Amino acid sequence: MSKRFSLRLIILLFSDTVIICGGILMALFFRLGEEGAAFQLTENLGWLKIALAALICLISLHFFDLYDYTVIHNRRELSLRLVQALGTAWGALALIFYFAPFMRLGPGTSIFSIIITMALLLLLRTWVHFFTGHPEIGEKIVIVGSGKMALDTAEAILERRDAGFRIAGYITDDFETIQRNLPGACYLGDIYELENALQRQKIDRIIISLKERRGAFPDKTLMRISLSGDTTIEEGTSFYERITGRVHLDMLRPSWLIFSGRKRETRFRVIVRGVVNRLLALTGLILSLPIALLTAVLIKLDSKGDIFYRQERVGKNGRLFQVIKFRSMKTDAEADGKPVWAIPEDDRVTRVGRVIRKIRVDEIPQFWNILKGEMSFVGPRPERPHFVSQLAEEIPFYEYRHLVAPGLTGWAQIKYPYGASVEDARQKLQFDLYYIKNQSLFLDVMIFFETIKIIMFGRGAR
């Protein structure tokens, strides 16, 4: 993710941790007095108990999307999610206290701490929500362009007010297109009035969102602005990627892929990633064995056919392999031999299949694919050769998703709902390309935890 988003996340996590720990400390002193609180902290594992409570609260806040402001539309929803998150956290703590009484902080402390923490977190989050969404606060930008690139960039900024950008206006030769799609947009002049507009509006950043740059393009003006250091100039493709977490295919040019490509893969990194993936897969196989055995029995009882389903998929660098899943469809799902997209409420899915797809249990056998080195834990989902051939003809840059090993989960899976069409594949490719370019341990860990959240809430199942 971008440094801006990472820094904001770190600050929010730190603030929440301080508030949660501070709320519990205040409750301790209020309920037990100075001596009682001091005894709990120094003689009764008090700091460890506070750390455990804070960790569970932070995990619950994450699962209720309180670190993703794209899903929160107003303060009422913010308050509701906060109540749900803290209620879930304290419910989990109550279970821990029941089975491990020695972890209790003290009589009545939990009630006081949840009230104090709730009030302080609600105050903080309301302030953050107001601050990041205020139209007069944030980095002022001007968008140069009027086509689809400029419109999509503007819409992305308007949808992500928490990103800290405010559109001051547009530099374009076709303001009618902008105004027709974005009522209330401000016209700052044509491309030759750029410098005057910067001085009048005190612009912090210029976004160049032009598909075609031949002809009237003020190279000298932009160079002068860039060298002055007063205003940042950013190419529209990179800016859109940074703010949305995906690569816009209509903005993409081969030069962008060449000059802003991913980091060089060293042999050491490849070996380490392979070892980590295999260790995780082995652990996953062992831990999921009871669920896998139960699933196998239910599949046999529910419908005729094999327990496992094997299907040819395209892997890294176009190599073919057999992906393994628990069978979730009827044996005659493709009786005519022609590949068919899976669709919502697909009548080919068995009763057990519908459940195991919902909770992703059908994917458990793919731990074996990871052990064999055919897949990774995180990466673009592997597709069937028939669909790959079709999509490569219809979607530009589609073959680049095979530069990395396919994954059990991926950036596209957590960011885009399950789809079964060419347009869905196009949308997902934008996220896959973002992942390929920005692949890192931090991003992989984030995708892993987001996947757990999706499974728990049953989102995106097909």
Tab-separated table of C-alpha atoms in Angstrom:
chain	number	residue	atom	x	y	z
A	1	MET	CA	0.000	0.000	0.000
A	2	SER	CA	1.047	3.617	-0.311
A	3	LYS	CA	3.048	5.357	2.361
A	4	ARG	CA	0.138	7.732	2.961
A	5	PHE	CA	-2.262	4.904	3.722
A	6	SER	CA	0.308	2.984	5.779
A	7	LEU	CA	1.144	6.033	7.895
A	8	ARG	CA	-2.553	6.768	8.474
A	9	LEU	CA	-3.153	3.160	9.480
A	10	ILE	CA	-0.191	3.164	11.872
A	11	ILE	CA	-1.343	6.399	13.520
A	12	LEU	CA	-4.893	5.077	13.893
A	13	LEU	CA	-3.685	1.757	15.344
A	14	PHE	CA	-1.426	3.607	17.791
A	15	SER	CA	-4.238	5.969	18.841
A	16	ASP	CA	-6.692	3.097	19.342
A	17	THR	CA	-4.126	1.168	21.404
A	18	VAL	CA	-3.480	4.177	23.638
A	19	ILE	CA	-7.219	4.763	24.128
A	20	ILE	CA	-8.025	1.112	24.889
A	21	CYS	CA	-5.136	0.706	27.333
A	22	GLY	CA	-5.830	4.126	28.840
A	23	GLY	CA	-9.520	3.329	29.230
A	24	ILE	CA	-8.764	0.107	31.090
A	25	LEU	CA	-6.233	1.898	33.346
A	26	MET	CA	-8.763	4.639	34.128
A	27	ALA	CA	-11.371	1.984	34.956
A	28	LEU	CA	-8.916	0.200	37.250
A	29	PHE	CA	-8.105	3.359	39.209
A	30	PHE	CA	-11.755	4.430	39.323
A	31	ARG	CA	-13.012	1.018	40.465
A	32	LEU	CA	-10.191	-0.191	42.727
A	33	GLY	CA	-8.469	2.998	43.819
A	34	GLU	CA	-4.784	3.747	43.595
A	35	GLU	CA	-3.606	0.871	45.798
A	36	GLY	CA	-5.894	-1.732	44.219
A	37	ALA	CA	-4.916	-0.672	40.699
A	38	ALA	CA	-1.210	-0.718	41.580
A	39	PHE	CA	-1.573	-4.248	42.991
A	40	GLN	CA	-3.329	-5.460	39.846
A	41	LEU	CA	-0.627	-3.978	37.596
A	42	THR	CA	2.468	-5.036	39.518
A	43	GLU	CA	1.481	-8.203	41.363
A	44	ASN	CA	-1.349	-9.713	39.327
A	45	LEU	CA	-0.169	-9.672	35.674
A	46	GLY	CA	-2.113	-6.451	35.080
A	47	TRP	CA	-0.037	-5.220	32.128
A	48	LEU	CA	-0.314	-8.600	30.396
A	49	LYS	CA	-4.088	-8.587	30.859
A	50	ILE	CA	-4.368	-5.053	29.457
A	51	ALA	CA	-2.235	-6.039	26.442
A	52	LEU	CA	-4.485	-9.059	25.787
A	53	ALA	CA	-7.638	-6.938	25.996
A	54	ALA	CA	-6.143	-4.323	23.652
A	55	LEU	CA	-5.113	-6.977	21.109
A	56	ILE	CA	-8.581	-8.542	21.023
A	57	CYS	CA	-10.208	-5.104	20.673
A	58	LEU	CA	-7.909	-4.151	17.761
A	59	ILE	CA	-8.642	-7.436	15.977
A	60	SER	CA	-12.378	-6.856	16.425
A	61	LEU	CA	-12.101	-3.279	15.112
A	62	HIS	CA	-10.341	-4.662	12.041
A	63	PHE	CA	-13.001	-7.318	11.422
A	64	PHE	CA	-15.729	-4.654	11.540
A	65	ASP	CA	-13.903	-2.573	8.889
A	66	LEU	CA	-13.057	0.301	11.222
A	67	TYR	CA	-9.679	0.695	9.529
A	68	ASP	CA	-11.247	1.003	6.089
A	69	TYR	CA	-13.206	4.226	5.660
A	70	THR	CA	-14.354	3.265	2.166
A	71	VAL	CA	-17.087	1.133	3.711
A	72	ILE	CA	-18.227	3.738	6.248
A	73	HIS	CA	-20.602	6.297	4.755
A	74	ASN	CA	-21.804	8.296	7.761
A	75	ARG	CA	-21.345	8.789	11.496
A	76	ARG	CA	-24.342	6.637	12.360
A	77	GLU	CA	-22.783	3.651	10.602
A	78	LEU	CA	-19.448	4.470	12.249
A	79	SER	CA	-21.071	4.441	15.699
A	80	LEU	CA	-22.942	1.187	14.979
A	81	ARG	CA	-19.821	-0.604	13.787
A	82	LEU	CA	-17.890	0.647	16.816
A	83	VAL	CA	-20.556	-0.665	19.219
A	84	GLN	CA	-20.614	-4.019	17.397
A	85	ALA	CA	-16.818	-4.294	17.394
A	86	LEU	CA	-16.374	-3.508	21.093
A	87	GLY	CA	-19.349	-5.669	22.035
A	88	THR	CA	-17.799	-8.608	20.167
A	89	ALA	CA	-14.396	-7.934	21.757
A	90	TRP	CA	-15.795	-7.825	25.276
A	91	GLY	CA	-17.832	-10.953	24.579
A	92	ALA	CA	-14.627	-12.752	23.581
A	93	LEU	CA	-12.908	-11.451	26.726
A	94	ALA	CA	-15.815	-12.662	28.862
A	95	LEU	CA	-15.271	-16.187	27.494
A	96	ILE	CA	-11.562	-15.950	28.267
A	97	PHE	CA	-12.316	-14.769	31.813
A	98	TYR	CA	-14.777	-17.639	32.263
A	99	PHE	CA	-12.304	-20.344	31.241
A	100	ALA	CA	-9.249	-18.542	32.696
A	101	PRO	CA	-10.403	-16.649	35.826
A	102	PHE	CA	-6.835	-15.653	36.697
A	103	MET	CA	-6.901	-13.295	33.664
A	104	ARG	CA	-9.645	-11.098	35.161
A	105	LEU	CA	-8.624	-7.508	35.895
A	106	GLY	CA	-10.904	-7.017	38.865
A	107	PRO	CA	-14.576	-6.907	39.891
A	108	GLY	CA	-16.600	-4.479	37.783
A	109	THR	CA	-13.539	-3.163	35.931
A	110	SER	CA	-14.730	-4.523	32.571
A	111	ILE	CA	-18.014	-2.588	32.726
A	112	PHE	CA	-16.312	0.710	33.511
A	113	SER	CA	-13.567	0.141	30.940
A	114	ILE	CA	-15.974	-0.606	28.087
A	115	ILE	CA	-17.938	2.590	28.818
A	116	ILE	CA	-14.799	4.739	28.963
A	117	THR	CA	-13.197	3.090	25.912
A	118	MET	CA	-16.406	3.345	23.882
A	119	ALA	CA	-16.758	7.067	24.603
A	120	LEU	CA	-13.117	7.864	23.814
A	121	LEU	CA	-12.988	5.762	20.618
A	122	LEU	CA	-16.252	7.251	19.385
A	123	LEU	CA	-14.889	10.753	20.016
A	124	LEU	CA	-11.641	9.968	18.182
A	125	ARG	CA	-13.295	8.247	15.205
A	126	THR	CA	-15.928	10.978	14.818
A	127	TRP	CA	-13.189	13.597	14.758
A	128	VAL	CA	-11.128	11.604	12.236
A	129	HIS	CA	-14.204	11.014	10.069
A	130	PHE	CA	-14.994	14.750	10.102
A	131	PHE	CA	-11.396	15.811	9.528
A	132	THR	CA	-10.701	13.486	6.594
A	133	GLY	CA	-14.017	14.288	4.912
A	134	HIS	CA	-13.968	18.078	5.308
A	135	PRO	CA	-13.978	19.796	1.890
A	136	GLU	CA	-11.581	22.529	3.023
A	137	ILE	CA	-9.002	20.214	4.575
A	138	GLY	CA	-6.440	18.234	2.614
A	139	GLU	CA	-4.029	18.519	-0.273
A	140	LYS	CA	-5.445	20.676	-3.090
A	141	ILE	CA	-5.081	19.131	-6.507
A	142	VAL	CA	-5.895	20.042	-10.084
A	143	ILE	CA	-6.697	17.408	-12.705
A	144	VAL	CA	-5.423	17.998	-16.235
A	145	GLY	CA	-7.616	16.209	-18.780
A	146	SER	CA	-11.264	15.533	-19.622
A	147	GLY	CA	-11.591	11.967	-20.899
A	148	LYS	CA	-12.261	8.707	-19.062
A	149	MET	CA	-8.907	8.870	-17.295
A	150	ALA	CA	-9.698	12.262	-15.767
A	151	LEU	CA	-13.279	11.315	-14.833
A	152	ASP	CA	-12.289	8.032	-13.201
A	153	THR	CA	-9.483	9.762	-11.294
A	154	ALA	CA	-11.913	12.396	-10.015
A	155	GLU	CA	-14.483	9.792	-8.980
A	156	ALA	CA	-11.806	7.818	-7.131
A	157	ILE	CA	-10.816	10.917	-5.160
A	158	LEU	CA	-14.441	11.760	-4.327
A	159	GLU	CA	-15.038	8.193	-3.117
A	160	ARG	CA	-11.891	8.206	-0.970
A	161	ARG	CA	-12.132	11.477	0.928
A	162	ASP	CA	-10.129	9.884	3.728
A	163	ALA	CA	-7.117	9.838	1.389
A	164	GLY	CA	-6.658	13.557	2.064
A	165	PHE	CA	-7.042	15.026	-1.458
A	166	ARG	CA	-9.393	17.843	-2.488
A	167	ILE	CA	-10.107	18.691	-6.135
A	168	ALA	CA	-9.697	22.443	-6.645
A	169	GLY	CA	-10.654	22.264	-10.321
A	170	TYR	CA	-9.917	21.028	-13.818
A	171	ILE	CA	-7.577	22.167	-16.567
A	172	THR	CA	-9.150	20.986	-19.808
A	173	ASP	CA	-10.154	21.867	-23.346
A	174	ASP	CA	-13.450	19.999	-22.954
A	175	PHE	CA	-15.050	21.162	-19.712
A	176	GLU	CA	-18.535	20.240	-20.951
A	177	THR	CA	-17.660	16.534	-20.598
A	178	ILE	CA	-16.429	17.092	-17.050
A	179	GLN	CA	-19.461	19.179	-16.074
A	180	ARG	CA	-21.896	16.697	-17.598
A	181	ASN	CA	-20.486	13.840	-15.521
A	182	LEU	CA	-19.444	15.777	-12.406
A	183	PRO	CA	-21.948	18.569	-11.623
A	184	GLY	CA	-20.384	21.319	-9.547
A	185	ALA	CA	-16.914	20.850	-11.038
A	186	CYS	CA	-14.764	23.987	-11.204
A	187	TYR	CA	-13.176	25.079	-14.507
A	188	LEU	CA	-9.691	26.594	-14.104
A	189	GLY	CA	-8.903	27.206	-17.764
A	190	ASP	CA	-7.230	25.413	-20.633
A	191	ILE	CA	-3.801	23.843	-20.507
A	192	TYR	CA	-2.005	27.125	-21.277
A	193	GLU	CA	-3.529	28.752	-18.185
A	194	LEU	CA	-2.087	26.142	-15.860
A	195	GLU	CA	0.515	28.365	-14.181
A	196	ASN	CA	-1.973	31.156	-13.500
A	197	ALA	CA	-4.427	28.639	-12.027
A	198	LEU	CA	-1.733	27.284	-9.717
A	199	GLN	CA	-0.979	30.751	-8.360
A	200	ARG	CA	-4.662	31.651	-7.893
A	201	GLN	CA	-5.707	28.421	-6.213
A	202	LYS	CA	-2.437	27.588	-4.383
A	203	ILE	CA	-2.409	24.065	-5.784
A	204	ASP	CA	-0.329	21.375	-4.049
A	205	ARG	CA	-0.439	18.672	-6.735
A	206	ILE	CA	-1.104	18.370	-10.489
A	207	ILE	CA	-2.516	15.094	-11.840
A	208	ILE	CA	-1.860	14.548	-15.555
A	209	SER	CA	-4.753	12.385	-16.783
A	210	LEU	CA	-4.354	12.594	-20.542
A	211	LYS	CA	-4.560	9.471	-22.695
A	212	GLU	CA	-2.977	11.131	-25.711
A	213	ARG	CA	-0.159	13.616	-25.175
A	214	ARG	CA	0.891	14.425	-28.687
A	215	GLY	CA	0.217	17.938	-29.897
A	216	ALA	CA	-0.599	20.711	-27.439
A	217	PHE	CA	1.215	19.680	-24.278
A	218	PRO	CA	3.119	22.273	-22.203
A	219	ASP	CA	6.330	20.345	-21.577
A	220	LYS	CA	8.341	23.467	-20.747
A	221	THR	CA	5.657	24.775	-18.389
A	222	LEU	CA	5.446	21.493	-16.493
A	223	MET	CA	9.229	21.258	-16.316
A	224	ARG	CA	9.398	24.767	-14.876
A	225	ILE	CA	6.717	23.943	-12.298
A	226	SER	CA	8.453	20.702	-11.365
A	227	LEU	CA	11.880	22.299	-10.916
A	228	SER	CA	10.428	25.118	-8.798
A	229	GLY	CA	9.497	22.543	-6.140
A	230	ASP	CA	6.301	24.379	-5.150
A	231	THR	CA	3.877	21.908	-6.728
A	232	THR	CA	4.072	18.138	-7.152
A	233	ILE	CA	3.322	16.743	-10.608
A	234	GLU	CA	2.084	13.160	-10.772
A	235	GLU	CA	1.204	10.930	-13.673
A	236	GLY	CA	-2.459	9.889	-13.618
A	237	THR	CA	-1.828	6.135	-13.821
A	238	SER	CA	0.419	6.095	-10.753
A	239	PHE	CA	-1.895	8.381	-8.785
A	240	TYR	CA	-4.954	6.259	-9.571
A	241	GLU	CA	-3.076	3.116	-8.544
A	242	ARG	CA	-1.988	4.691	-5.287
A	243	ILE	CA	-5.438	5.902	-4.235
A	244	THR	CA	-7.518	2.890	-5.355
A	245	GLY	CA	-5.195	-0.095	-4.957
A	246	ARG	CA	-5.659	-1.150	-8.570
A	247	VAL	CA	-4.219	-0.425	-12.007
A	248	HIS	CA	-6.584	1.249	-14.481
A	249	LEU	CA	-6.311	-0.670	-17.760
A	250	ASP	CA	-7.558	2.262	-19.840
A	251	MET	CA	-4.753	4.409	-18.438
A	252	LEU	CA	-2.077	1.760	-18.813
A	253	ARG	CA	0.697	2.055	-21.366
A	254	PRO	CA	3.579	-0.394	-21.959
A	255	SER	CA	6.052	2.288	-20.842
A	256	TRP	CA	4.406	2.361	-17.398
A	257	LEU	CA	4.935	-1.394	-17.014
A	258	ILE	CA	8.544	-1.067	-18.156
A	259	PHE	CA	9.669	1.879	-16.033
A	260	SER	CA	7.601	1.256	-12.912
A	261	GLY	CA	7.941	-2.513	-12.784
A	262	ARG	CA	8.221	-4.707	-9.731
A	263	LYS	CA	11.338	-5.224	-7.668
A	264	ARG	CA	13.926	-7.705	-8.867
A	265	GLU	CA	13.334	-11.206	-7.546
A	266	THR	CA	16.531	-12.443	-5.885
A	267	ARG	CA	17.202	-16.157	-5.491
A	268	PHE	CA	17.199	-15.706	-1.703
A	269	ARG	CA	13.697	-14.155	-1.715
A	270	VAL	CA	12.373	-16.918	-3.976
A	271	ILE	CA	13.763	-19.637	-1.681
A	272	VAL	CA	12.453	-17.965	1.485
A	273	ARG	CA	8.995	-17.440	-0.017
A	274	GLY	CA	8.869	-21.069	-1.157
A	275	VAL	CA	9.885	-22.391	2.277
A	276	VAL	CA	7.370	-20.151	4.086
A	277	ASN	CA	4.561	-21.149	1.723
A	278	ARG	CA	5.264	-24.863	2.176
A	279	LEU	CA	5.479	-24.576	5.969
A	280	LEU	CA	2.171	-22.699	6.077
A	281	ALA	CA	0.564	-25.223	3.734
A	282	LEU	CA	1.749	-28.154	5.855
A	283	THR	CA	0.421	-26.446	8.981
A	284	GLY	CA	-2.862	-25.744	7.211
A	285	LEU	CA	-3.234	-29.372	6.151
A	286	ILE	CA	-2.642	-30.633	9.688
A	287	LEU	CA	-4.955	-28.120	11.385
A	288	SER	CA	-7.747	-28.562	8.832
A	289	LEU	CA	-7.624	-32.374	8.834
A	290	PRO	CA	-10.739	-32.854	11.053
A	291	ILE	CA	-12.750	-30.426	8.881
A	292	ALA	CA	-11.448	-32.098	5.721
A	293	LEU	CA	-12.476	-35.573	6.916
A	294	LEU	CA	-15.961	-34.353	7.868
A	295	THR	CA	-16.321	-32.613	4.499
A	296	ALA	CA	-15.291	-35.762	2.640
A	297	VAL	CA	-17.939	-37.807	4.460
A	298	LEU	CA	-20.672	-35.210	3.803
A	299	ILE	CA	-19.815	-35.021	0.100
A	300	LYS	CA	-20.098	-38.816	-0.213
A	301	LEU	CA	-23.435	-38.867	1.618
A	302	ASP	CA	-24.876	-35.933	-0.335
A	303	SER	CA	-24.219	-36.912	-3.966
A	304	LYS	CA	-22.628	-39.486	-6.236
A	305	GLY	CA	-19.121	-38.963	-7.505
A	306	ASP	CA	-15.571	-38.454	-6.303
A	307	ILE	CA	-14.712	-36.491	-3.175
A	308	PHE	CA	-12.071	-34.414	-4.930
A	309	TYR	CA	-12.338	-32.401	-8.109
A	310	ARG	CA	-9.276	-31.900	-10.313
A	311	GLN	CA	-9.138	-29.284	-13.016
A	312	GLU	CA	-6.406	-27.953	-15.285
A	313	ARG	CA	-5.348	-24.396	-14.505
A	314	VAL	CA	-2.689	-21.959	-15.761
A	315	GLY	CA	0.160	-21.301	-13.331
A	316	LYS	CA	3.291	-19.160	-13.217
A	317	ASN	CA	4.772	-18.370	-16.637
A	318	GLY	CA	1.863	-20.166	-18.307
A	319	ARG	CA	2.686	-23.641	-16.960
A	320	LEU	CA	-0.338	-25.916	-16.603
A	321	PHE	CA	-1.131	-27.836	-13.417
A	322	GLN	CA	-4.010	-29.743	-11.831
A	323	VAL	CA	-5.742	-27.750	-9.097
A	324	ILE	CA	-7.412	-29.866	-6.389
A	325	LYS	CA	-10.662	-28.976	-4.624
A	326	PHE	CA	-13.385	-30.700	-2.708
A	327	ARG	CA	-16.130	-31.433	-5.235
A	328	SER	CA	-18.956	-28.935	-4.799
A	329	MET	CA	-20.853	-29.525	-8.068
A	330	LYS	CA	-22.758	-32.410	-9.555
A	331	THR	CA	-20.671	-34.844	-11.585
A	332	ASP	CA	-22.461	-33.845	-14.817
A	333	ALA	CA	-21.925	-30.083	-14.292
A	334	GLU	CA	-20.216	-29.841	-17.694
A	335	ALA	CA	-21.700	-32.870	-19.404
A	336	ASP	CA	-21.171	-31.442	-22.900
A	337	GLY	CA	-17.470	-30.860	-22.189
A	338	LYS	CA	-17.658	-27.091	-22.670
A	339	PRO	CA	-16.253	-24.875	-19.852
A	340	VAL	CA	-18.942	-22.698	-18.255
A	341	TRP	CA	-18.584	-19.755	-15.870
A	342	ALA	CA	-19.873	-20.395	-12.362
A	343	ILE	CA	-22.753	-18.056	-11.512
A	344	PRO	CA	-24.514	-16.977	-8.280
A	345	GLU	CA	-27.129	-19.526	-7.147
A	346	ASP	CA	-25.711	-21.997	-9.684
A	347	ASP	CA	-28.083	-25.000	-9.841
A	348	ARG	CA	-25.119	-27.286	-10.597
A	349	VAL	CA	-23.885	-26.842	-7.008
A	350	THR	CA	-24.823	-29.587	-4.535
A	351	ARG	CA	-26.338	-28.930	-1.094
A	352	VAL	CA	-23.038	-29.607	0.674
A	353	GLY	CA	-21.199	-27.745	-2.073
A	354	ARG	CA	-23.193	-24.609	-1.402
A	355	VAL	CA	-22.091	-24.644	2.245
A	356	ILE	CA	-18.416	-25.480	1.697
A	357	ARG	CA	-18.150	-22.794	-0.991
A	358	LYS	CA	-19.672	-20.255	1.375
A	359	ILE	CA	-17.071	-20.919	4.060
A	360	ARG	CA	-14.240	-21.714	1.580
A	361	VAL	CA	-13.741	-25.269	2.836
A	362	ASP	CA	-13.669	-26.483	-0.784
A	363	GLU	CA	-10.270	-24.791	-1.135
A	364	ILE	CA	-8.536	-26.860	1.609
A	365	PRO	CA	-7.046	-29.483	-0.802
A	366	GLN	CA	-5.136	-26.681	-2.529
A	367	PHE	CA	-2.699	-26.780	0.388
A	368	TRP	CA	-1.335	-29.779	-1.531
A	369	ASN	CA	-0.823	-27.603	-4.627
A	370	ILE	CA	1.135	-25.174	-2.464
A	371	LEU	CA	3.269	-27.991	-1.030
A	372	LYS	CA	4.103	-29.083	-4.597
A	373	GLY	CA	5.187	-25.531	-5.467
A	374	GLU	CA	2.433	-25.027	-8.050
A	375	MET	CA	0.706	-22.295	-6.029
A	376	SER	CA	1.401	-19.742	-3.294
A	377	PHE	CA	-0.777	-18.656	-0.397
A	378	VAL	CA	-1.214	-15.215	-1.968
A	379	GLY	CA	-1.400	-14.406	-5.666
A	380	PRO	CA	-3.833	-14.107	-8.589
A	381	ARG	CA	-6.361	-16.944	-8.624
A	382	PRO	CA	-5.481	-19.583	-11.265
A	383	GLU	CA	-7.810	-19.669	-14.260
A	384	ARG	CA	-8.709	-22.420	-16.720
A	385	PRO	CA	-6.766	-22.472	-20.049
A	386	HIS	CA	-9.963	-22.079	-22.086
A	387	PHE	CA	-10.900	-18.856	-20.299
A	388	VAL	CA	-7.295	-17.602	-20.304
A	389	SER	CA	-7.191	-17.840	-24.106
A	390	GLN	CA	-10.516	-16.043	-24.398
A	391	LEU	CA	-9.671	-13.313	-21.895
A	392	ALA	CA	-6.192	-12.692	-23.309
A	393	GLU	CA	-7.802	-11.804	-26.649
A	394	GLU	CA	-10.371	-9.443	-25.109
A	395	ILE	CA	-8.460	-7.832	-22.219
A	396	PRO	CA	-5.117	-6.053	-22.720
A	397	PHE	CA	-2.192	-7.140	-20.510
A	398	TYR	CA	-4.128	-10.171	-19.233
A	399	GLU	CA	-1.174	-12.529	-19.716
A	400	TYR	CA	0.905	-10.478	-17.237
A	401	ARG	CA	-1.072	-11.950	-14.313
A	402	HIS	CA	0.958	-15.149	-14.862
A	403	LEU	CA	4.254	-13.459	-13.949
A	404	VAL	CA	3.795	-14.721	-10.371
A	405	ALA	CA	2.558	-18.000	-8.925
A	406	PRO	CA	-1.234	-18.226	-8.528
A	407	GLY	CA	-2.571	-18.023	-4.991
A	408	LEU	CA	-5.099	-19.565	-2.639
A	409	THR	CA	-6.257	-15.992	-2.035
A	410	GLY	CA	-5.295	-12.661	-3.554
A	411	TRP	CA	-5.651	-8.883	-3.686
A	412	ALA	CA	-8.434	-9.165	-6.280
A	413	GLN	CA	-10.343	-11.664	-4.112
A	414	ILE	CA	-10.513	-9.328	-1.116
A	415	LYS	CA	-11.201	-6.195	-3.156
A	416	TYR	CA	-13.723	-7.389	-5.736
A	417	PRO	CA	-16.787	-9.653	-5.297
A	418	TYR	CA	-16.889	-12.992	-7.037
A	419	GLY	CA	-17.676	-12.595	-10.725
A	420	ALA	CA	-18.082	-14.771	-13.781
A	421	SER	CA	-17.837	-12.634	-16.899
A	422	VAL	CA	-15.287	-10.921	-19.103
A	423	GLU	CA	-15.982	-7.584	-17.415
A	424	ASP	CA	-15.457	-9.131	-13.983
A	425	ALA	CA	-12.167	-10.611	-15.187
A	426	ARG	CA	-11.159	-7.173	-16.470
A	427	GLN	CA	-11.915	-5.567	-13.119
A	428	LYS	CA	-10.017	-8.248	-11.219
A	429	LEU	CA	-7.007	-7.929	-13.528
A	430	GLN	CA	-6.613	-4.324	-12.388
A	431	PHE	CA	-6.157	-5.558	-8.810
A	432	ASP	CA	-3.928	-8.456	-9.889
A	433	LEU	CA	-1.572	-6.099	-11.725
A	434	TYR	CA	-1.435	-3.860	-8.656
A	435	TYR	CA	-0.464	-6.871	-6.536
A	436	ILE	CA	2.185	-8.054	-8.995
A	437	LYS	CA	3.789	-4.608	-9.073
A	438	ASN	CA	3.610	-4.032	-5.302
A	439	GLN	CA	4.142	-7.573	-4.007
A	440	SER	CA	5.633	-7.520	-0.510
A	441	LEU	CA	5.488	-9.351	2.810
A	442	PHE	CA	3.375	-6.544	4.313
A	443	LEU	CA	0.822	-6.760	1.490
A	444	ASP	CA	0.700	-10.569	1.723
A	445	VAL	CA	0.049	-10.434	5.483
A	446	MET	CA	-2.686	-7.841	5.002
A	447	ILE	CA	-4.367	-9.982	2.311
A	448	PHE	CA	-4.163	-13.021	4.602
A	449	PHE	CA	-5.975	-11.268	7.469
A	450	GLU	CA	-8.542	-9.703	5.132
A	451	THR	CA	-9.257	-13.182	3.757
A	452	ILE	CA	-9.951	-14.477	7.275
A	453	LYS	CA	-12.395	-11.611	7.766
A	454	ILE	CA	-14.164	-12.375	4.487
A	455	ILE	CA	-14.495	-16.069	5.388
A	456	MET	CA	-15.888	-15.240	8.837
A	457	PHE	CA	-18.529	-12.917	7.404
A	458	GLY	CA	-19.248	-15.083	4.347
A	459	ARG	CA	-18.609	-12.360	1.767
A	460	GLY	CA	-17.937	-12.934	-1.901
A	461	ALA	CA	-18.949	-16.602	-1.962
A	462	ARG	CA	-20.176	-18.059	-5.188
